[in-house]
Amino acid sequence: MSIKFERVDVSLKKQVIDAMRKAIVEGSFVPGQKLVERELCQWFDVSRSLMREVLQQLEAEALITIVPFRGPMVSEIQLDEAKSIYAVRQALEALAGAGCAQFASESDIAALQTNLALIAQCQGAADQKALVNAKNEFYNVLLNACGNPVVKEILTGLNNRINSLRRLSMGQPGRLTDTVHELQEIIDAIRNRDAQLASRLCAEHVGKAANIALQVMAKQTEEVSSTKDVATHQ
């Protein structure tokens, strides 16, 4: 595998960071996966020194963890950390929804509607990459139109970190149908310039997604713990 880039205005380092980030967000690199520096250099056709700078940036974004004596791996989110991230995301998305109701242009609202249609088309699809990309693009429009660059910056980072959890919640039976309905209500509130309603609906949407993802995570944690207990007593 070899991934090469044109030497254009965007620096090579930024291109590699963006490509690595996208691979993690889309799930091509999965949580807990060990990343071999030599292989990464070959794949991206870059030097080891540049790749180390890339990994340092992704570590700063909490997308990878550099483990002493073991090297880099894709970060895994634990249950307590997930609860904290969802709580912060819920508060910030409420702000983003309110801001979007105040500042979004008609073209922004049309873009939200277009991206929601793409999300709806993903129902029943085996590959979740298209769904994740459509959901991310929906949020890109929402955050660009909310009028608050700080909210945009923080939420973009949080959403990048929890894409594995979003896939977990959206993969539950019936969740995508509910998601489409919830996002349509948010768009309608934004179109009607009802900032208070848009804020509440955004918070409720995140709360519902959080409940599902955290329940699945808690169940998985219990199953892992039980397996370890059995192994210990054998």
mmCIF file of C-alpha atoms in Angstrom:
data_model
loop_
_atom_site.group_PDB
_atom_site.id
_atom_site.type_symbol
_atom_site.label_atom_id
_atom_site.label_comp_id
_atom_site.label_asym_id
_atom_site.label_seq_id
_atom_site.Cartn_x
_atom_site.Cartn_y
_atom_site.Cartn_z
ATOM 1 C CA MET A 1 0.000 0.000 0.000
ATOM 2 C CA SER A 2 1.360 3.404 -0.947
ATOM 3 C CA ILE A 3 -0.357 6.740 -0.474
ATOM 4 C CA LYS A 4 1.296 9.683 -2.194
ATOM 5 C CA PHE A 5 0.343 13.341 -2.230
ATOM 6 C CA GLU A 6 0.872 16.189 -4.613
ATOM 7 C CA ARG A 7 3.163 18.865 -3.200
ATOM 8 C CA VAL A 8 0.604 21.692 -3.369
ATOM 9 C CA ASP A 9 -0.220 24.732 -1.228
ATOM 10 C CA VAL A 10 -1.336 22.576 1.703
ATOM 11 C CA SER A 11 1.767 21.269 3.473
ATOM 12 C CA LEU A 12 2.603 17.592 3.253
ATOM 13 C CA LYS A 13 2.411 17.340 7.035
ATOM 14 C CA LYS A 14 -1.147 18.709 7.072
ATOM 15 C CA GLN A 15 -2.184 16.345 4.289
ATOM 16 C CA VAL A 16 -0.935 13.352 6.266
ATOM 17 C CA ILE A 17 -2.585 14.605 9.484
ATOM 18 C CA ASP A 18 -5.895 15.050 7.649
ATOM 19 C CA ALA A 19 -5.633 11.595 6.046
ATOM 20 C CA MET A 20 -4.780 9.898 9.344
ATOM 21 C CA ARG A 21 -7.557 11.753 11.147
ATOM 22 C CA LYS A 22 -10.041 10.723 8.455
ATOM 23 C CA ALA A 23 -8.944 7.082 8.691
ATOM 24 C CA ILE A 24 -9.547 7.121 12.452
ATOM 25 C CA VAL A 25 -12.859 8.979 12.217
ATOM 26 C CA GLU A 26 -14.178 6.650 9.506
ATOM 27 C CA GLY A 27 -13.054 3.548 11.380
ATOM 28 C CA SER A 28 -10.345 2.392 8.957
ATOM 29 C CA PHE A 29 -8.100 2.494 12.021
ATOM 30 C CA VAL A 30 -10.108 1.064 14.927
ATOM 31 C CA PRO A 31 -9.877 1.893 18.662
ATOM 32 C CA GLY A 32 -7.089 -0.071 20.310
ATOM 33 C CA GLN A 33 -5.290 -0.777 17.030
ATOM 34 C CA LYS A 34 -1.512 -0.574 17.241
ATOM 35 C CA LEU A 35 0.017 1.761 14.657
ATOM 36 C CA VAL A 36 3.430 0.697 13.382
ATOM 37 C CA GLU A 37 5.477 3.766 12.566
ATOM 38 C CA ARG A 38 7.503 2.046 9.833
ATOM 39 C CA GLU A 39 4.345 0.862 8.068
ATOM 40 C CA LEU A 40 2.760 4.316 8.302
ATOM 41 C CA CYS A 41 5.848 5.865 6.698
ATOM 42 C CA GLN A 42 5.610 3.379 3.826
ATOM 43 C CA TRP A 43 1.866 3.868 3.334
ATOM 44 C CA PHE A 44 2.090 7.656 3.237
ATOM 45 C CA ASP A 45 5.523 7.787 1.578
ATOM 46 C CA VAL A 46 6.936 10.189 4.170
ATOM 47 C CA SER A 47 9.958 10.329 6.446
ATOM 48 C CA ARG A 48 9.964 8.982 9.975
ATOM 49 C CA SER A 49 10.590 12.458 11.410
ATOM 50 C CA LEU A 50 7.504 13.870 9.647
ATOM 51 C CA MET A 51 5.378 10.911 10.731
ATOM 52 C CA ARG A 52 6.414 11.464 14.354
ATOM 53 C CA GLU A 53 5.226 15.086 14.087
ATOM 54 C CA VAL A 54 1.927 13.825 12.654
ATOM 55 C CA LEU A 55 1.502 11.354 15.512
ATOM 56 C CA GLN A 56 2.263 14.072 18.071
ATOM 57 C CA GLN A 57 -0.509 16.237 16.601
ATOM 58 C CA LEU A 58 -3.018 13.371 16.643
ATOM 59 C CA GLU A 59 -2.019 12.593 20.232
ATOM 60 C CA ALA A 60 -2.739 16.245 21.120
ATOM 61 C CA GLU A 61 -6.215 15.750 19.597
ATOM 62 C CA ALA A 62 -6.630 12.604 21.763
ATOM 63 C CA LEU A 63 -7.160 10.484 18.643
ATOM 64 C CA ILE A 64 -4.124 8.338 19.339
ATOM 65 C CA THR A 65 -2.265 7.360 22.486
ATOM 66 C CA ILE A 66 1.496 6.881 22.531
ATOM 67 C CA VAL A 67 2.172 4.064 24.998
ATOM 68 C CA PRO A 68 5.686 3.974 26.513
ATOM 69 C CA PHE A 69 7.780 1.091 25.110
ATOM 70 C CA ARG A 70 4.899 0.047 22.824
ATOM 71 C CA GLY A 71 4.382 2.982 20.494
ATOM 72 C CA PRO A 72 1.229 4.628 19.130
ATOM 73 C CA MET A 73 -2.244 3.108 19.127
ATOM 74 C CA VAL A 74 -5.692 4.419 18.256
ATOM 75 C CA SER A 75 -7.228 5.816 21.432
ATOM 76 C CA GLU A 76 -9.955 3.868 23.202
ATOM 77 C CA ILE A 77 -12.661 5.729 25.115
ATOM 78 C CA GLN A 78 -13.614 4.309 28.497
ATOM 79 C CA LEU A 79 -17.118 4.476 29.917
ATOM 80 C CA ASP A 80 -16.537 7.324 32.399
ATOM 81 C CA GLU A 81 -14.741 9.390 29.768
ATOM 82 C CA ALA A 82 -17.588 8.786 27.298
ATOM 83 C CA LYS A 83 -20.105 10.062 29.854
ATOM 84 C CA SER A 84 -18.088 13.258 30.295
ATOM 85 C CA ILE A 85 -17.695 13.798 26.550
ATOM 86 C CA TYR A 86 -21.420 13.366 25.922
ATOM 87 C CA ALA A 87 -22.269 15.802 28.740
ATOM 88 C CA VAL A 88 -20.023 18.475 27.230
ATOM 89 C CA ARG A 89 -21.255 17.718 23.722
ATOM 90 C CA GLN A 90 -24.874 18.027 24.855
ATOM 91 C CA ALA A 91 -24.281 21.501 26.297
ATOM 92 C CA LEU A 92 -22.303 22.743 23.294
ATOM 93 C CA GLU A 93 -24.685 21.336 20.690
ATOM 94 C CA ALA A 94 -27.521 23.160 22.414
ATOM 95 C CA LEU A 95 -25.525 26.377 21.913
ATOM 96 C CA ALA A 96 -24.811 25.462 18.295
ATOM 97 C CA GLY A 97 -28.491 24.798 17.591
ATOM 98 C CA ALA A 98 -29.544 28.111 19.089
ATOM 99 C CA GLY A 99 -26.854 29.972 17.182
ATOM 100 C CA CYS A 100 -27.788 28.283 13.931
ATOM 101 C CA ALA A 101 -31.429 29.349 14.375
ATOM 102 C CA GLN A 102 -30.191 32.935 14.686
ATOM 103 C CA PHE A 103 -27.469 33.079 12.054
ATOM 104 C CA ALA A 104 -27.971 30.325 9.454
ATOM 105 C CA SER A 105 -28.612 31.491 5.913
ATOM 106 C CA GLU A 106 -31.218 29.953 3.645
ATOM 107 C CA SER A 107 -28.420 28.127 1.800
ATOM 108 C CA ASP A 108 -27.172 26.738 5.140
ATOM 109 C CA ILE A 109 -30.656 25.414 5.918
ATOM 110 C CA ALA A 110 -30.897 23.900 2.435
ATOM 111 C CA ALA A 111 -27.518 22.207 2.984
ATOM 112 C CA LEU A 112 -28.730 20.757 6.291
ATOM 113 C CA GLN A 113 -31.782 19.347 4.517
ATOM 114 C CA THR A 114 -29.634 17.880 1.727
ATOM 115 C CA ASN A 115 -27.308 16.180 4.189
ATOM 116 C CA LEU A 116 -30.237 14.814 6.171
ATOM 117 C CA ALA A 117 -31.487 13.193 2.957
ATOM 118 C CA LEU A 118 -28.069 11.550 2.558
ATOM 119 C CA ILE A 119 -28.257 10.273 6.139
ATOM 120 C CA ALA A 120 -31.720 8.823 5.471
ATOM 121 C CA GLN A 121 -30.438 7.037 2.364
ATOM 122 C CA CYS A 122 -27.964 5.099 4.525
ATOM 123 C CA GLN A 123 -30.701 3.073 6.220
ATOM 124 C CA GLY A 124 -29.981 -0.612 5.761
ATOM 125 C CA ALA A 125 -26.491 -0.016 4.339
ATOM 126 C CA ALA A 126 -23.879 -2.516 5.477
ATOM 127 C CA ASP A 127 -20.995 -0.036 5.248
ATOM 128 C CA GLN A 128 -21.329 2.676 7.883
ATOM 129 C CA LYS A 129 -18.651 4.942 6.392
ATOM 130 C CA ALA A 130 -21.197 6.702 4.187
ATOM 131 C CA LEU A 131 -23.452 7.243 7.206
ATOM 132 C CA VAL A 132 -20.614 8.610 9.350
ATOM 133 C CA ASN A 133 -19.523 10.929 6.536
ATOM 134 C CA ALA A 134 -23.079 12.189 5.964
ATOM 135 C CA LYS A 135 -23.612 12.784 9.689
ATOM 136 C CA ASN A 136 -20.262 14.574 9.955
ATOM 137 C CA GLU A 137 -21.123 16.800 6.990
ATOM 138 C CA PHE A 138 -24.472 17.648 8.602
ATOM 139 C CA TYR A 139 -22.602 18.809 11.693
ATOM 140 C CA ASN A 140 -20.054 20.715 9.607
ATOM 141 C CA VAL A 141 -22.873 22.790 8.160
ATOM 142 C CA LEU A 142 -24.508 23.255 11.572
ATOM 143 C CA LEU A 143 -21.267 24.360 13.224
ATOM 144 C CA ASN A 144 -20.187 26.637 10.384
ATOM 145 C CA ALA A 145 -23.563 28.389 10.566
ATOM 146 C CA CYS A 146 -23.862 28.693 14.352
ATOM 147 C CA GLY A 147 -21.903 31.949 14.590
ATOM 148 C CA ASN A 148 -19.617 30.702 17.372
ATOM 149 C CA PRO A 149 -16.129 29.589 16.227
ATOM 150 C CA VAL A 150 -15.188 28.389 19.728
ATOM 151 C CA VAL A 151 -18.172 26.020 19.868
ATOM 152 C CA LYS A 152 -17.269 24.835 16.370
ATOM 153 C CA GLU A 153 -13.645 24.147 17.295
ATOM 154 C CA ILE A 154 -14.428 22.227 20.482
ATOM 155 C CA LEU A 155 -17.349 20.238 19.074
ATOM 156 C CA THR A 156 -15.409 19.254 15.954
ATOM 157 C CA GLY A 157 -12.690 17.790 18.159
ATOM 158 C CA LEU A 158 -15.205 15.976 20.353
ATOM 159 C CA ASN A 159 -17.099 14.573 17.378
ATOM 160 C CA ASN A 160 -13.848 13.274 15.885
ATOM 161 C CA ARG A 161 -13.094 11.479 19.151
ATOM 162 C CA ILE A 162 -16.470 9.826 19.583
ATOM 163 C CA ASN A 163 -17.180 8.642 16.053
ATOM 164 C CA SER A 164 -16.730 5.043 17.196
ATOM 165 C CA LEU A 165 -19.451 5.657 19.797
ATOM 166 C CA ARG A 166 -21.691 7.322 17.215
ATOM 167 C CA ARG A 167 -21.350 4.246 15.017
ATOM 168 C CA LEU A 168 -22.252 2.195 18.077
ATOM 169 C CA SER A 169 -25.455 4.152 18.767
ATOM 170 C CA MET A 170 -26.519 4.559 15.126
ATOM 171 C CA GLY A 171 -26.012 0.840 14.549
ATOM 172 C CA GLN A 172 -28.716 -0.099 17.049
ATOM 173 C CA PRO A 173 -32.048 -1.270 15.555
ATOM 174 C CA GLY A 174 -34.374 1.633 14.801
ATOM 175 C CA ARG A 175 -31.908 4.307 15.877
ATOM 176 C CA LEU A 176 -31.258 5.700 12.401
ATOM 177 C CA THR A 177 -34.979 6.196 11.779
ATOM 178 C CA ASP A 178 -35.254 8.074 15.083
ATOM 179 C CA THR A 179 -32.140 10.095 14.245
ATOM 180 C CA VAL A 180 -33.597 11.263 10.920
ATOM 181 C CA HIS A 181 -36.808 12.332 12.689
ATOM 182 C CA GLU A 182 -34.895 14.179 15.428
ATOM 183 C CA LEU A 183 -32.648 16.004 12.962
ATOM 184 C CA GLN A 184 -35.646 17.015 10.852
ATOM 185 C CA GLU A 185 -37.225 18.597 13.912
ATOM 186 C CA ILE A 186 -33.978 20.498 14.525
ATOM 187 C CA ILE A 187 -33.930 21.770 10.932
ATOM 188 C CA ASP A 188 -37.558 22.854 11.213
ATOM 189 C CA ALA A 189 -36.800 24.807 14.400
ATOM 190 C CA ILE A 190 -33.816 26.471 12.708
ATOM 191 C CA ARG A 191 -35.922 27.319 9.645
ATOM 192 C CA ASN A 192 -38.548 28.880 11.938
ATOM 193 C CA ARG A 193 -35.806 30.858 13.738
ATOM 194 C CA ASP A 194 -36.839 29.336 17.064
ATOM 195 C CA ALA A 195 -33.520 29.384 18.925
ATOM 196 C CA GLN A 196 -34.935 28.075 22.203
ATOM 197 C CA LEU A 197 -36.587 25.067 20.538
ATOM 198 C CA ALA A 198 -33.531 24.319 18.375
ATOM 199 C CA SER A 199 -31.357 24.386 21.496
ATOM 200 C CA ARG A 200 -33.634 21.991 23.378
ATOM 201 C CA LEU A 201 -33.981 19.600 20.435
ATOM 202 C CA CYS A 202 -30.205 19.470 19.918
ATOM 203 C CA ALA A 203 -29.679 18.669 23.599
ATOM 204 C CA GLU A 204 -32.356 15.981 23.505
ATOM 205 C CA HIS A 205 -30.861 14.436 20.361
ATOM 206 C CA VAL A 206 -27.438 14.123 21.980
ATOM 207 C CA GLY A 207 -29.010 12.820 25.196
ATOM 208 C CA LYS A 208 -30.825 10.025 23.356
ATOM 209 C CA ALA A 209 -27.705 9.034 21.420
ATOM 210 C CA ALA A 210 -25.687 9.086 24.640
ATOM 211 C CA ASN A 211 -28.129 6.830 26.481
ATOM 212 C CA ILE A 212 -27.934 4.208 23.740
ATOM 213 C CA ALA A 213 -24.155 4.319 23.316
ATOM 214 C CA LEU A 214 -23.481 4.280 27.064
ATOM 215 C CA GLN A 215 -25.835 1.357 27.625
ATOM 216 C CA VAL A 216 -24.060 -0.661 24.933
ATOM 217 C CA MET A 217 -20.664 0.323 26.348
ATOM 218 C CA ALA A 218 -21.718 -0.652 29.871
ATOM 219 C CA LYS A 219 -22.914 -4.046 28.612
ATOM 220 C CA GLN A 220 -19.659 -4.615 26.733
ATOM 221 C CA THR A 221 -17.653 -3.648 29.811
ATOM 222 C CA GLU A 222 -19.609 -6.129 31.929
ATOM 223 C CA GLU A 223 -19.068 -8.885 29.363
ATOM 224 C CA VAL A 224 -15.315 -8.242 29.261
ATOM 225 C CA SER A 225 -15.169 -8.213 33.058
ATOM 226 C CA SER A 226 -17.099 -11.482 33.268
ATOM 227 C CA THR A 227 -14.802 -13.111 30.725
ATOM 228 C CA LYS A 228 -11.751 -12.052 32.719
ATOM 229 C CA ASP A 229 -13.310 -13.406 35.938
ATOM 230 C CA VAL A 230 -13.961 -16.767 34.302
ATOM 231 C CA ALA A 231 -10.435 -16.918 32.942
ATOM 232 C CA THR A 232 -8.998 -16.054 36.364
ATOM 233 C CA HIS A 233 -10.855 -18.885 38.088
ATOM 234 C CA GLN A 234 -10.006 -21.551 35.539
#
